[in-house]
Amino acid sequence: MKPFARLLDALIFTPARNGKLALIEDYLRHAPDPDRGYAIAALTGDLSFARAKPALIRGLVEERVDAELFRWSYDYVGDLAETVALIWPEADSRADAPHLSAVVERLHRAGRSEVPALLAGWLDALDSTGRWALLKLITGGLRVGVSAGLVRTALAGFGKVEAAAIEEVWHGLAPPYRDLFAWLEGRAPMPAVTAGTGFRPMMLAHPLDEADLATLDPRAFRAEWKWDGARVQLAASGGAIRLYSRTGDDIGPAFPDLVAALAEAGPLHAVADGELLVARTDRDDLAPAPFAELQQRLNRKSVTAKMASERPAFLRLYDLLFEGAEDLRGLAFGVRRTRLESWIARDPRPRIDLSPLVAFDTWEELAALRAKAREDGIEGLMLKRADSPYVAGRPRGPWFKWKRGPLTVDAVLMYAQRGHGKRSSFYSDYTFGCWRPRTDGEGRELVPVGKAYFGFTDAELVELDRWVRNHTVNRFGPVREVEAGLVLEVACDSVQRSTRHKSGVAMRFPRVSRIRWDKPVEEADEVATLERAIPA
Amino acid sequence: MTPHPETWLTPRPEGLWCAPGGFHIDPTRPVGRALITHGHGDHARSGHDAALATPGTIAIMRARYGQDAAGSLQPQGYGAPIRVGEVDVTFVPAGHVLGSAQVRLAYRGSVAVVSGDYKRRPDPTCAPFEPVPCDVFVTEATFGLPVFRHPPDGEEVGKLLHSLEVFPERSHVVGVYALGKCQRVIALLRRAGYDRPIYLHGALQELCDLYVRLGVDLGDLRPATVADKAALKGQVVLAPPSAIADRWARRLEDPVVALASGWMRVRQRAKQRGVELPLVISDHADWDELTRTLADVDAPEVWVTHGREEALIRAATLQGRRARALSLVGFDEEEGE
């Protein structure tokens, strides 16, 4: 438990991705099997056992610590697992601290009524960091800022293999992953890739640099609309249906309406690539609703019937990777596209449709189409070479994304906050606002409309930091309020209505596109400008 | 009849006042006669007419304040009583920083001990705390909550050494208070076998030099300010807490930011300060040390000053002692300075 606890503790404090990777790889090099496999599963959320509720933990600690002292401590610390870990009495002589694997395997067998005694025994045997890690583990949700994708990247680094190779085998494996480690340490061959519902690493596109269009032959490319939804991989085999996100997480459980509708239409055996979208309920055909509607459904563990009926999900497919057991990934995109079209025509299903090709002869013609497309659900265009096989990762050349031009707004810098890691000495996170009429009718006031922390160069950051320090009017911990004196041109992908923000608008993917040292703040935009950009 | 200490030892706005002795203890404003428990700035202010302290504390005050330290500075070693007014005063080691003392006050058969700041665990840079029996024990309570339990020093220094192994390319900048913490962290690193040069922020140099002059071996110390970026890769750099995440730290290459403080025990507190490597190393007693000290000193009555009084009063009451808060203004809640 101790090395695992030390890993979690270090991860929570390490902001940089590379730092996290180094920590996980170091752990994998030193921890034995099966501990390290369970640690990986704990980080990726793939462990299942009887959990403990907060009330149970509170009960255990109040048997051992004066209730008043506990209350003062909990008030001060604010987090139950941490308070209990810190306050738990240190035993004079400790039993041997349990290994992570012993804890996981015992909990897996345990009934709910056995958990309190098991937990108390382990808490007695562990030090405070160990207790904290155990409590995080047993209450579920480690929250150490590590995604499943990051863990797989660390595994790839540890085994010196391609990340795509880990992705390929991952979904056929189960904790504690002995086969995986045997392969990564060169003691055994690569585990067999299971057919069927495993995740296949996705092929990704590079942003198009418009200057490069002159060097590309329009006849070699096919164009599709780039939909403003979530990229998913549908993997179906027999009765099982999985929906994988780009990082290989199964998000099917959040979309039971979609999974059920697909399953009801009979056995499905294919792996396809497409966009997850929410359909407008005021139309009979499948028309995408604004992204905000889909966002309501993402990141949920379960979904209510009301949510599913008000925001029905559907799939718009654009590629076919497997048809039955046949692997199509080595075929050209044009061929796979024909296979996809005939497959959908042969076996149509509710809640699946085909993402159409956009016909064009010249880049100018396509640019004009892209400029005109402002309707919901379209984020721009995808360009795919007709002869490109489906390969994992982000190869340069075969696929491009050509997003439609961003919206820009001139906003006034209002607050700045220190960044993290490398940027911890810089005020690098900026809250900016736009003007609106004061409610009392007396002139205008600034109201925050968003926050951005990238889009500028390192040299510009140094200047921004200096400006913030020289124009501070107020400090709140790590945040400085600055005088209204600097205009930032902020770009964003879209604007949505928001009940969370005082201004009533929220920008999607905002970034600083230019620093307008020259522009008087009075000439910055009004909130009304942003409101006009909200799709109807 | 022996007078109860509350009749001759009383809190005043400028500090704890002992009427029959005619002196204050650690007053926060200039006074006629002051007894100083240790050299941290919130306890040892400058400008008193006369100050009595241990030789170590006087050396620190001279280094910090120069000519302005006090009208007269009178050194008094540990263990030997000295008569001040009608009171017998004895300095007893407090184990907090070099020169730190508890003050034992005896007046007409009644004994009070003012602990100043203290800790119980061994510290290679200062004399260890000695419990002294008394009628009233005046204790600090900086870490007066049962969640504050400082792990063994060796484990915390081990975390720093482990991080140097995992990130051999990155400078490790450790925030330390200039007096006490800085020299203790160096001494702990040396004890753990770390013999490479340790680089210092300019503000730490003078007190390190003083410790060395007073016989504490700190090994190879070098200024961080003139060293070039590349030379600091993978090295330990010590700096005041205010500098570790600010402009000064930009001279370092992708630093791991560490902070040595008892507050690092609480993760949220460490995260708020942008610390990547929290080291729970404190010069104050943790909760177990505070409650054990109450039992060791075994005073029937305890007065609790600066810190989280209510929990320690509760613990003293559970031990069967009378306990009350003694509100003294002017001491920093942050440990040290």
Coordinates of C-alpha atoms in Angstrom, one line a residue, chain B residues 91-314:
Chain B
F91 CA 16.2 29.9 30.6
V92 CA 15.6 26.3 29.7
P93 CA 16.1 24.8 26.1
A94 CA 12.9 24.8 24.0
G95 CA 14.2 22.8 21.0
H96 CA 12.7 25.3 18.6
V97 CA 15.7 27.0 16.9
L98 CA 19.2 27.7 17.9
G99 CA 19.2 29.7 21.2
S100 CA 15.5 29.2 21.8
A101 CA 14.4 29.0 25.4
Q102 CA 11.5 28.5 27.7
V103 CA 11.4 31.0 30.5
R104 CA 11.0 29.6 34.1
L105 CA 9.7 32.3 36.4
A106 CA 9.7 31.8 40.2
Y107 CA 8.1 34.3 42.5
R108 CA 7.5 33.8 46.2
G109 CA 7.3 30.0 45.8
S110 CA 5.0 30.1 42.8
V111 CA 6.4 28.9 39.4
A112 CA 5.2 29.6 35.9
V113 CA 6.9 28.4 32.7
V114 CA 6.4 30.3 29.4
S115 CA 7.3 27.9 26.7
G116 CA 7.8 30.3 23.8
D117 CA 7.7 28.2 20.6
Y118 CA 9.0 24.6 21.0
K119 CA 9.2 21.1 19.6
R120 CA 10.1 17.8 21.1
R121 CA 11.8 15.9 18.4
P122 CA 15.6 15.9 18.0
D123 CA 17.1 18.7 16.0
P124 CA 20.8 18.6 15.1
T125 CA 20.9 22.4 15.1
C126 CA 19.7 23.2 18.7
A127 CA 19.5 21.9 22.3
P128 CA 16.5 19.7 23.1
F129 CA 13.4 20.7 25.0
E130 CA 13.5 20.0 28.7
P131 CA 10.2 19.7 30.6
V132 CA 10.1 21.8 33.8
P133 CA 7.5 21.2 36.5
C134 CA 5.5 24.2 37.3
D135 CA 2.2 25.6 38.6
V136 CA 1.2 27.2 35.3
F137 CA 2.4 26.2 31.9
V138 CA 2.0 28.7 29.2
T139 CA 2.1 26.8 25.9
E140 CA 2.0 27.7 22.2
A141 CA -0.7 26.0 20.1
T142 CA 0.4 26.7 16.5
F143 CA -0.5 23.1 15.5
G144 CA -3.2 22.6 18.1
L145 CA -5.4 20.3 16.1
P146 CA -5.2 16.5 16.2
V147 CA -4.8 16.4 12.4
F148 CA -1.3 17.9 12.8
R149 CA 1.1 15.0 13.3
H150 CA 4.4 15.6 11.8
P151 CA 5.9 12.4 10.3
P152 CA 9.5 11.5 11.2
D153 CA 12.0 14.0 9.6
G154 CA 13.8 11.2 7.9
E155 CA 10.7 10.2 5.9
E156 CA 10.2 13.8 4.7
V157 CA 13.8 14.2 3.7
G158 CA 13.5 10.8 2.0
K159 CA 10.7 12.2 -0.2
L160 CA 13.0 15.0 -1.3
L161 CA 15.8 12.6 -2.1
H162 CA 13.3 10.3 -4.0
S163 CA 12.1 13.2 -6.1
L164 CA 15.7 14.1 -7.0
E165 CA 16.0 10.5 -8.3
V166 CA 12.8 10.6 -10.3
F167 CA 13.4 14.1 -11.7
P168 CA 17.2 14.3 -12.1
E169 CA 17.0 17.1 -14.6
R170 CA 14.9 19.4 -12.5
S171 CA 16.1 21.9 -9.8
H172 CA 14.4 21.3 -6.5
V173 CA 13.6 24.6 -4.9
V174 CA 12.7 24.2 -1.2
G175 CA 10.9 27.0 0.6
V176 CA 12.3 27.4 4.1
Y177 CA 12.2 30.1 6.8
A178 CA 15.6 31.8 7.1
L179 CA 16.0 31.1 10.7
G180 CA 16.0 27.5 12.0
K181 CA 14.1 25.7 9.2
C182 CA 16.8 26.4 6.6
Q183 CA 19.7 25.2 8.7
R184 CA 17.7 22.2 10.0
V185 CA 16.7 21.0 6.5
I186 CA 20.4 21.3 5.5
A187 CA 21.5 19.4 8.5
L188 CA 18.8 16.7 7.9
L189 CA 20.0 16.3 4.3
R190 CA 23.6 16.0 5.4
R191 CA 22.5 13.4 8.0
A192 CA 20.8 11.4 5.2
G193 CA 24.1 11.3 3.3
Y194 CA 23.4 14.1 0.8
D195 CA 26.9 15.6 0.3
R196 CA 26.5 17.6 -2.9
P197 CA 26.6 21.4 -2.7
I198 CA 23.3 23.1 -1.5
Y199 CA 22.5 26.4 -3.1
L200 CA 21.1 29.3 -1.2
H201 CA 18.9 32.3 -1.9
G202 CA 20.7 35.5 -0.8
A203 CA 18.3 36.1 2.1
L204 CA 19.4 32.8 3.8
Q205 CA 23.2 33.3 3.6
E206 CA 23.8 35.4 6.7
L207 CA 22.0 33.2 9.2
C208 CA 23.6 30.1 7.8
D209 CA 27.0 31.7 8.2
L210 CA 26.1 32.5 11.8
Y211 CA 25.0 28.9 12.5
V212 CA 28.4 27.7 11.1
R213 CA 30.2 30.3 13.3
L214 CA 28.3 28.9 16.3
G215 CA 29.5 25.4 15.5
V216 CA 26.7 23.8 13.4
D217 CA 28.3 22.0 10.4
L218 CA 26.3 22.6 7.2
G219 CA 28.6 21.3 4.6
D220 CA 29.2 22.8 1.1
L221 CA 26.8 25.9 0.7
R222 CA 26.9 28.0 -2.4
P223 CA 24.9 31.1 -3.5
A224 CA 22.1 30.3 -6.0
T225 CA 22.0 33.9 -7.2
V226 CA 25.2 33.8 -9.2
A227 CA 25.0 30.2 -10.4
D228 CA 23.8 29.8 -14.0
K229 CA 20.6 27.9 -14.8
A230 CA 22.4 24.8 -16.1
A231 CA 24.5 24.4 -13.0
L232 CA 21.3 24.2 -10.8
K233 CA 19.8 21.3 -12.8
G234 CA 19.0 18.5 -10.4
Q235 CA 20.4 20.4 -7.4
V236 CA 18.8 21.4 -4.1
V237 CA 18.1 25.2 -3.9
L238 CA 16.8 26.7 -0.7
A239 CA 14.8 30.0 -0.7
P240 CA 12.4 31.8 1.5
P241 CA 8.8 30.7 1.0
S242 CA 7.8 34.0 -0.6
A243 CA 10.4 33.4 -3.4
I244 CA 9.7 29.8 -4.4
A245 CA 6.8 30.5 -6.7
D246 CA 7.6 34.0 -7.7
R247 CA 9.9 35.9 -10.1
W248 CA 13.1 34.8 -8.3
A249 CA 12.4 31.2 -9.1
R250 CA 12.4 31.9 -12.8
R251 CA 16.2 31.5 -12.8
L252 CA 15.6 27.8 -12.2
E253 CA 15.0 25.3 -15.0
D254 CA 11.6 23.7 -14.7
P255 CA 11.8 23.5 -10.9
V256 CA 10.1 21.1 -8.5
V257 CA 8.6 23.4 -6.0
A258 CA 8.9 22.1 -2.4
L259 CA 8.0 23.7 0.9
A260 CA 9.1 22.6 4.3
S261 CA 6.4 23.4 6.8
G262 CA 4.0 21.8 9.3
W263 CA 1.1 23.2 7.3
M264 CA 2.0 20.9 4.4
R265 CA 0.3 18.1 6.4
V266 CA -3.0 19.3 4.9
R267 CA -3.0 18.7 1.1
Q268 CA -5.4 21.5 0.2
R269 CA -3.2 24.0 2.0
A270 CA -0.2 22.7 0.1
K271 CA -2.0 22.8 -3.2
Q272 CA -3.2 26.3 -2.6
R273 CA 0.4 27.4 -2.4
G274 CA 1.2 25.8 -5.6
V275 CA 3.6 23.3 -4.0
E276 CA 4.5 20.2 -5.9
L277 CA 6.5 18.5 -3.2
P278 CA 5.2 19.3 0.3
L279 CA 7.6 18.4 3.1
V280 CA 6.1 18.2 6.6
I281 CA 9.0 19.5 8.6
S282 CA 8.2 21.9 11.4
D283 CA 10.0 23.6 14.2
H284 CA 6.8 23.6 16.3
A285 CA 5.4 20.8 18.4
D286 CA 2.7 18.7 16.6
W287 CA -0.5 17.7 18.3
D288 CA 1.0 14.6 20.0
E289 CA 4.0 16.6 21.2
L290 CA 1.8 19.3 22.6
T291 CA -0.5 16.9 24.5
R292 CA 2.5 14.8 25.7
T293 CA 4.2 18.0 26.9
L294 CA 1.2 18.9 29.0
A295 CA 1.5 15.5 30.7
D296 CA 5.3 15.7 31.1
V297 CA 5.3 19.2 32.6
D298 CA 2.2 18.1 34.6
A299 CA 1.1 21.6 35.6
P300 CA -2.3 21.7 37.2
E301 CA -3.1 24.8 35.1
V302 CA -2.4 25.5 31.4
W303 CA -2.6 28.8 29.5
V304 CA -2.8 28.4 25.7
T305 CA -1.5 31.2 23.5
H306 CA -1.2 31.8 19.7
G307 CA -2.6 29.1 17.5
R308 CA -5.7 26.9 17.7
E309 CA -6.4 27.3 21.4
E310 CA -9.8 25.7 21.7
A311 CA -8.8 22.1 20.7
L312 CA -5.7 22.1 23.0
I313 CA -7.8 23.5 25.9
R314 CA -10.2 20.6 25.3

